[in-house]
Amino acid sequence: MSPGSDGLLAALLALDRLQARTLLRDVRARSAPLDVIERLVRPALEEIGRRWEAGDCALSQVYMSGRICEELVEELLSETRQDSEPADADPGPQAQAPRLAIAVLEDHHLLGKQIVRTVLRAAGHQVMDYGRQDVDGLVARVREDRIEILLVSTLMLPAALRVRLLTERLCALSPRPRVIVGGAPYRFDDGLWREVGADAVGLSAGEVLPILGRLLEAGS
Ligand code: B12
């Protein structure tokens, strides 16, 4: 934990939204929005998750910390987005760019997906956001939209393991969409992404653009 994320942790545990916002704004004055998320927000939330697991904080604190961070991350990302983020539109058949979509699989942890989606859109990619989906729903959307690269975020281990079923079902499509996974379970077990049949894993939102570049190069 960095000194900044210690301060944010204390503010979140005290449910002090104003103090949390002030801390993030101070660091934002010196750093890019994604750095603020990676250096402060994510470590503070991970520590809250550890404390919850150890019985050292209440579920209400986890819940409220998540809500406060959602709001603050949204503020940070709206600066990144400005006018560059297109609406959630289908790129259309003429588009040269790969057909991308992102979803959370069977999980209520949405913050990571929002961040990854914003990074992609800020870099000029059109990405369809499917929100929260189960395996059947996700396969149907991918087939319908002829998605070439699917990004999947999961924070719960059971959801991460369900990606195995998803990749098996996607194998039946032609051409087979490639799958990039990300989220906490893949950080805890560095072989998990291969076990579930994904093509790549991203451990932070900052990794998504180089991964996409590599997949596109390999596929061309
Ligand atoms: C906040 C939080 C919640 C909030 C979620 C609010 C929201 N709208 O997202 C609420 C209160 C709703 C919640 C509920 C639950 N949670 Co919870 N939660 C967390 C916590 C503390 C932080 C998650 C978070 O937002 N992190 C910050 C974001 C920015 O990080 P991130 O999601 O990892 O995303 C980054 C990277 O992973 C990456 N990334 C993510 N996805 C993708 C995808 C791609 C393609 C790429 C390239 C990159 C990428 O980029 C992001 C930015 O760098 C975690 C602790 C942890 N270690 O993560 C527990 C945690 C995930 N929760 C857990 C649990 C158990 C639950 C509950 C079952 C019980 C509970 N605590 O209430 C419920 C179940 C909900 C459900 N069915 O889905 C466990 C999961 C354990 C496990 N092994 O499965 C954790 C790990 C806590 C713990 N240590 O026990 N939770």
PDB file of C-alpha atoms and ligand atoms in Angstrom, residues 34 37-38 41-53 59 62-67 69-70 73 102-103 106-113 115-116 132 150-159 180-185 187-188 200-208 211, ligand 1:
ATOM      1  CA  LEU A  34      -5.348   5.683 -14.894  1.00  0.00           C
ATOM      2  CA  ILE A  37      -6.809   4.336 -10.228  1.00  0.00           C
ATOM      3  CA  GLU A  38      -3.918   1.869 -10.287  1.00  0.00           C
ATOM      4  CA  VAL A  41      -8.145   3.143  -5.867  1.00  0.00           C
ATOM      5  CA  ARG A  42      -7.363  -0.457  -6.718  1.00  0.00           C
ATOM      6  CA  PRO A  43      -4.913  -1.069  -3.816  1.00  0.00           C
ATOM      7  CA  ALA A  44      -7.317   0.529  -1.308  1.00  0.00           C
ATOM      8  CA  LEU A  45     -10.238  -1.616  -2.523  1.00  0.00           C
ATOM      9  CA  GLU A  46      -8.079  -4.746  -2.545  1.00  0.00           C
ATOM     10  CA  GLU A  47      -7.067  -4.071   1.057  1.00  0.00           C
ATOM     11  CA  ILE A  48     -10.734  -3.636   1.976  1.00  0.00           C
ATOM     12  CA  GLY A  49     -11.437  -7.013   0.328  1.00  0.00           C
ATOM     13  CA  ARG A  50      -8.621  -8.610   2.388  1.00  0.00           C
ATOM     14  CA  ARG A  51      -9.957  -7.073   5.594  1.00  0.00           C
ATOM     15  CA  TRP A  52     -13.453  -8.252   4.833  1.00  0.00           C
ATOM     16  CA  GLU A  53     -12.133 -11.774   4.257  1.00  0.00           C
ATOM     17  CA  LEU A  59     -19.899  -5.813   4.477  1.00  0.00           C
ATOM     18  CA  VAL A  62     -17.119  -3.009   1.355  1.00  0.00           C
ATOM     19  CA  TYR A  63     -20.395  -2.031  -0.262  1.00  0.00           C
ATOM     20  CA  MET A  64     -20.096   1.707   0.450  1.00  0.00           C
ATOM     21  CA  SER A  65     -16.409   1.783  -0.533  1.00  0.00           C
ATOM     22  CA  GLY A  66     -17.369   0.207  -3.852  1.00  0.00           C
ATOM     23  CA  ARG A  67     -20.104   2.793  -4.371  1.00  0.00           C
ATOM     24  CA  CYS A  69     -15.090   4.500  -5.733  1.00  0.00           C
ATOM     25  CA  GLU A  70     -17.518   3.932  -8.604  1.00  0.00           C
ATOM     26  CA  VAL A  73     -13.653   6.680 -10.840  1.00  0.00           C
ATOM     27  CA  ILE A 102     -16.748  -6.268 -23.275  1.00  0.00           C
ATOM     28  CA  ALA A 103     -18.834  -7.895 -20.531  1.00  0.00           C
ATOM     29  CA  GLU A 106     -22.052 -13.725 -13.914  1.00  0.00           C
ATOM     30  CA  ASP A 107     -20.676 -11.216 -11.452  1.00  0.00           C
ATOM     31  CA  HIS A 108     -21.713  -7.916  -9.856  1.00  0.00           C
ATOM     32  CA  HIS A 109     -18.253  -6.330  -9.793  1.00  0.00           C
ATOM     33  CA  LEU A 110     -18.523  -3.811 -12.595  1.00  0.00           C
ATOM     34  CA  LEU A 111     -15.833  -1.239 -11.864  1.00  0.00           C
ATOM     35  CA  GLY A 112     -12.941  -3.015 -13.645  1.00  0.00           C
ATOM     36  CA  LYS A 113     -14.980  -3.422 -16.819  1.00  0.00           C
ATOM     37  CA  ILE A 115     -12.252   1.232 -16.612  1.00  0.00           C
ATOM     38  CA  VAL A 116     -11.096  -1.142 -19.364  1.00  0.00           C
ATOM     39  CA  ARG A 132     -23.485  -8.195 -16.998  1.00  0.00           C
ATOM     40  CA  LEU A 150     -14.402 -10.453 -26.555  1.00  0.00           C
ATOM     41  CA  LEU A 151     -13.130  -8.940 -23.310  1.00  0.00           C
ATOM     42  CA  VAL A 152     -14.418 -10.610 -20.158  1.00  0.00           C
ATOM     43  CA  SER A 153     -14.108  -9.288 -16.625  1.00  0.00           C
ATOM     44  CA  THR A 154     -14.675 -11.534 -13.592  1.00  0.00           C
ATOM     45  CA  LEU A 155     -13.887 -10.837  -9.937  1.00  0.00           C
ATOM     46  CA  MET A 156     -15.374 -13.947  -8.351  1.00  0.00           C
ATOM     47  CA  LEU A 157     -13.508 -17.239  -8.685  1.00  0.00           C
ATOM     48  CA  PRO A 158     -16.641 -19.226  -9.666  1.00  0.00           C
ATOM     49  CA  ALA A 159     -17.310 -16.695 -12.431  1.00  0.00           C
ATOM     50  CA  ILE A 180      -9.188 -11.614 -23.320  1.00  0.00           C
ATOM     51  CA  VAL A 181      -9.884 -12.095 -19.613  1.00  0.00           C
ATOM     52  CA  GLY A 182      -9.093  -9.953 -16.595  1.00  0.00           C
ATOM     53  CA  GLY A 183      -9.969  -9.447 -12.930  1.00  0.00           C
ATOM     54  CA  ALA A 184      -8.740 -10.468  -9.479  1.00  0.00           C
ATOM     55  CA  PRO A 185      -8.846 -14.298  -9.823  1.00  0.00           C
ATOM     56  CA  ARG A 187      -3.953 -12.159 -10.465  1.00  0.00           C
ATOM     57  CA  PHE A 188      -4.188 -14.771  -7.707  1.00  0.00           C
ATOM     58  CA  ALA A 200      -4.822 -13.568 -23.262  1.00  0.00           C
ATOM     59  CA  VAL A 201      -5.063 -12.074 -19.797  1.00  0.00           C
ATOM     60  CA  GLY A 202      -4.751  -8.469 -18.632  1.00  0.00           C
ATOM     61  CA  LEU A 203      -3.869  -7.837 -15.011  1.00  0.00           C
ATOM     62  CA  SER A 204      -4.607  -4.124 -15.201  1.00  0.00           C
ATOM     63  CA  ALA A 205      -6.529  -1.854 -17.529  1.00  0.00           C
ATOM     64  CA  GLY A 206      -3.233  -0.400 -18.757  1.00  0.00           C
ATOM     65  CA  GLU A 207      -2.357  -3.772 -20.318  1.00  0.00           C
ATOM     66  CA  VAL A 208      -5.366  -3.970 -22.588  1.00  0.00           C
ATOM     67  CA  ILE A 211      -2.614  -7.135 -25.624  1.00  0.00           C
TER      68      ILE A 211
HETATM   69  C1  B12 B   1     -15.959  -3.396  -4.220  1.00  0.00           C
HETATM   70  C2  B12 B   1     -16.197  -4.890  -4.076  1.00  0.00           C
HETATM   71  C3  B12 B   1     -17.519  -5.337  -4.108  1.00  0.00           C
HETATM   72  C4  B12 B   1     -18.698  -4.416  -4.463  1.00  0.00           C
HETATM   73  C5  B12 B   1     -18.746  -4.280  -6.016  1.00  0.00           C
HETATM   74  C6  B12 B   1     -19.191  -2.910  -6.493  1.00  0.00           C
HETATM   75  C7  B12 B   1     -19.074  -2.768  -8.010  1.00  0.00           C
HETATM   76  N1  B12 B   1     -20.071  -2.145  -8.604  1.00  0.00           N
HETATM   77  O1  B12 B   1     -18.142  -3.202  -8.672  1.00  0.00           O
HETATM   78  C8  B12 B   1     -19.899  -5.220  -3.891  1.00  0.00           C
HETATM   79  C9  B12 B   1     -20.171  -4.755  -2.472  1.00  0.00           C
HETATM   80  C10 B12 B   1     -21.189  -5.163  -4.684  1.00  0.00           C
HETATM   81  C11 B12 B   1     -19.297  -6.639  -3.804  1.00  0.00           C
HETATM   82  C12 B12 B   1     -20.082  -7.767  -3.672  1.00  0.00           C
HETATM   83  C13 B12 B   1     -19.562  -9.037  -3.443  1.00  0.00           C
HETATM   84  N2  B12 B   1     -18.267  -9.375  -3.306  1.00  0.00           N
HETATM   85 CO1  B12 B   1     -16.830  -8.161  -3.693  1.00  0.00          CO
HETATM   86  N3  B12 B   1     -15.305  -7.107  -3.726  1.00  0.00           N
HETATM   87  C14 B12 B   1     -15.111  -5.822  -3.913  1.00  0.00           C
HETATM   88  C15 B12 B   1     -13.594  -5.491  -3.811  1.00  0.00           C
HETATM   89  C16 B12 B   1     -13.331  -4.987  -2.393  1.00  0.00           C
HETATM   90  C17 B12 B   1     -13.052  -4.501  -4.827  1.00  0.00           C
HETATM   91  C18 B12 B   1     -13.380  -4.819  -6.298  1.00  0.00           C
HETATM   92  C19 B12 B   1     -13.029  -3.617  -7.153  1.00  0.00           C
HETATM   93  O2  B12 B   1     -13.891  -2.860  -7.566  1.00  0.00           O
HETATM   94  N4  B12 B   1     -11.722  -3.392  -7.360  1.00  0.00           N
HETATM   95  C20 B12 B   1     -11.229  -2.218  -8.088  1.00  0.00           C
HETATM   96  C21 B12 B   1     -11.196  -2.478  -9.595  1.00  0.00           C
HETATM   97  C22 B12 B   1     -10.704  -1.240 -10.320  1.00  0.00           C
HETATM   98  O3  B12 B   1     -10.255  -3.520  -9.806  1.00  0.00           O
HETATM   99  P1  B12 B   1     -10.560  -4.802 -10.691  1.00  0.00           P
HETATM  100  O4  B12 B   1     -12.008  -5.087 -10.760  1.00  0.00           O
HETATM  101  O5  B12 B   1      -9.630  -5.885 -10.274  1.00  0.00           O
HETATM  102  O6  B12 B   1     -10.182  -4.334 -12.167  1.00  0.00           O
HETATM  103  C23 B12 B   1      -8.872  -4.001 -12.550  1.00  0.00           C
HETATM  104  C24 B12 B   1      -8.057  -5.194 -13.096  1.00  0.00           C
HETATM  105  O7  B12 B   1      -8.413  -6.450 -12.509  1.00  0.00           O
HETATM  106  C25 B12 B   1      -8.279  -5.138 -14.574  1.00  0.00           C
HETATM  107  N5  B12 B   1      -9.423  -5.842 -15.161  1.00  0.00           N
HETATM  108  C26 B12 B   1     -10.630  -6.169 -14.637  1.00  0.00           C
HETATM  109  N6  B12 B   1     -11.386  -6.770 -15.549  1.00  0.00           N
HETATM  110  C27 B12 B   1     -10.677  -6.839 -16.686  1.00  0.00           C
HETATM  111  C28 B12 B   1     -10.997  -7.361 -17.935  1.00  0.00           C
HETATM  112  C29 B12 B   1     -10.035  -7.306 -18.960  1.00  0.00           C
HETATM  113  C30 B12 B   1     -10.370  -7.875 -20.279  1.00  0.00           C
HETATM  114  C31 B12 B   1      -8.750  -6.711 -18.716  1.00  0.00           C
HETATM  115  C32 B12 B   1      -7.730  -6.654 -19.790  1.00  0.00           C
HETATM  116  C33 B12 B   1      -8.447  -6.178 -17.455  1.00  0.00           C
HETATM  117  C34 B12 B   1      -9.410  -6.247 -16.468  1.00  0.00           C
HETATM  118  O8  B12 B   1      -8.446  -3.762 -14.858  1.00  0.00           O
HETATM  119  C35 B12 B   1      -9.032  -3.062 -13.745  1.00  0.00           C
HETATM  120  C36 B12 B   1      -8.287  -1.771 -13.582  1.00  0.00           C
HETATM  121  O9  B12 B   1      -6.907  -1.987 -13.490  1.00  0.00           O
HETATM  122  C37 B12 B   1     -12.981  -6.908  -4.079  1.00  0.00           C
HETATM  123  C38 B12 B   1     -11.551  -7.109  -3.537  1.00  0.00           C
HETATM  124  C39 B12 B   1     -10.532  -7.379  -4.670  1.00  0.00           C
HETATM  125  N7  B12 B   1      -9.418  -7.985  -4.330  1.00  0.00           N
HETATM  126  O10 B12 B   1     -10.728  -7.070  -5.826  1.00  0.00           O
HETATM  127  C40 B12 B   1     -14.039  -7.828  -3.461  1.00  0.00           C
HETATM  128  C41 B12 B   1     -14.164  -9.285  -3.942  1.00  0.00           C
HETATM  129  C42 B12 B   1     -13.983  -9.376  -5.442  1.00  0.00           C
HETATM  130  N8  B12 B   1     -15.557  -9.602  -3.572  1.00  0.00           N
HETATM  131  C43 B12 B   1     -15.702 -10.783  -3.105  1.00  0.00           C
HETATM  132  C44 B12 B   1     -16.920 -11.330  -2.644  1.00  0.00           C
HETATM  133  C45 B12 B   1     -16.832 -12.703  -2.009  1.00  0.00           C
HETATM  134  C46 B12 B   1     -18.130 -10.648  -2.819  1.00  0.00           C
HETATM  135  C47 B12 B   1     -19.521 -11.148  -2.419  1.00  0.00           C
HETATM  136  C48 B12 B   1     -19.844 -12.620  -2.674  1.00  0.00           C
HETATM  137  C49 B12 B   1     -19.745 -10.988  -0.919  1.00  0.00           C
HETATM  138  C50 B12 B   1     -19.531  -9.628  -0.484  1.00  0.00           C
HETATM  139  N9  B12 B   1     -18.316  -9.272  -0.124  1.00  0.00           N
HETATM  140  O11 B12 B   1     -20.494  -8.909  -0.536  1.00  0.00           O
HETATM  141  C51 B12 B   1     -20.470 -10.214  -3.232  1.00  0.00           C
HETATM  142  C52 B12 B   1     -20.856 -10.925  -4.538  1.00  0.00           C
HETATM  143  C53 B12 B   1     -21.269 -10.080  -5.678  1.00  0.00           C
HETATM  144  C54 B12 B   1     -21.389 -10.905  -6.945  1.00  0.00           C
HETATM  145  N10 B12 B   1     -22.184 -11.957  -6.977  1.00  0.00           N
HETATM  146  O12 B12 B   1     -20.761 -10.600  -7.915  1.00  0.00           O
HETATM  147  C55 B12 B   1     -14.381 -11.550  -3.083  1.00  0.00           C
HETATM  148  C56 B12 B   1     -14.253 -12.614  -4.198  1.00  0.00           C
HETATM  149  C57 B12 B   1     -13.579 -13.878  -3.674  1.00  0.00           C
HETATM  150  C58 B12 B   1     -13.525 -14.975  -4.671  1.00  0.00           C
HETATM  151  N11 B12 B   1     -12.445 -15.734  -4.588  1.00  0.00           N
HETATM  152  O13 B12 B   1     -14.365 -15.213  -5.475  1.00  0.00           O
HETATM  153  C59 B12 B   1     -13.340 -10.385  -3.142  1.00  0.00           C
HETATM  154  C60 B12 B   1     -12.000 -10.755  -3.830  1.00  0.00           C
HETATM  155  C61 B12 B   1     -13.087  -9.932  -1.682  1.00  0.00           C
HETATM  156  C62 B12 B   1     -12.341 -10.966  -0.880  1.00  0.00           C
HETATM  157  N12 B12 B   1     -11.059 -10.802  -0.689  1.00  0.00           N
HETATM  158  O14 B12 B   1     -12.911 -11.897  -0.414  1.00  0.00           O
HETATM  159  N13 B12 B   1     -17.958  -6.613  -3.849  1.00  0.00           N
END
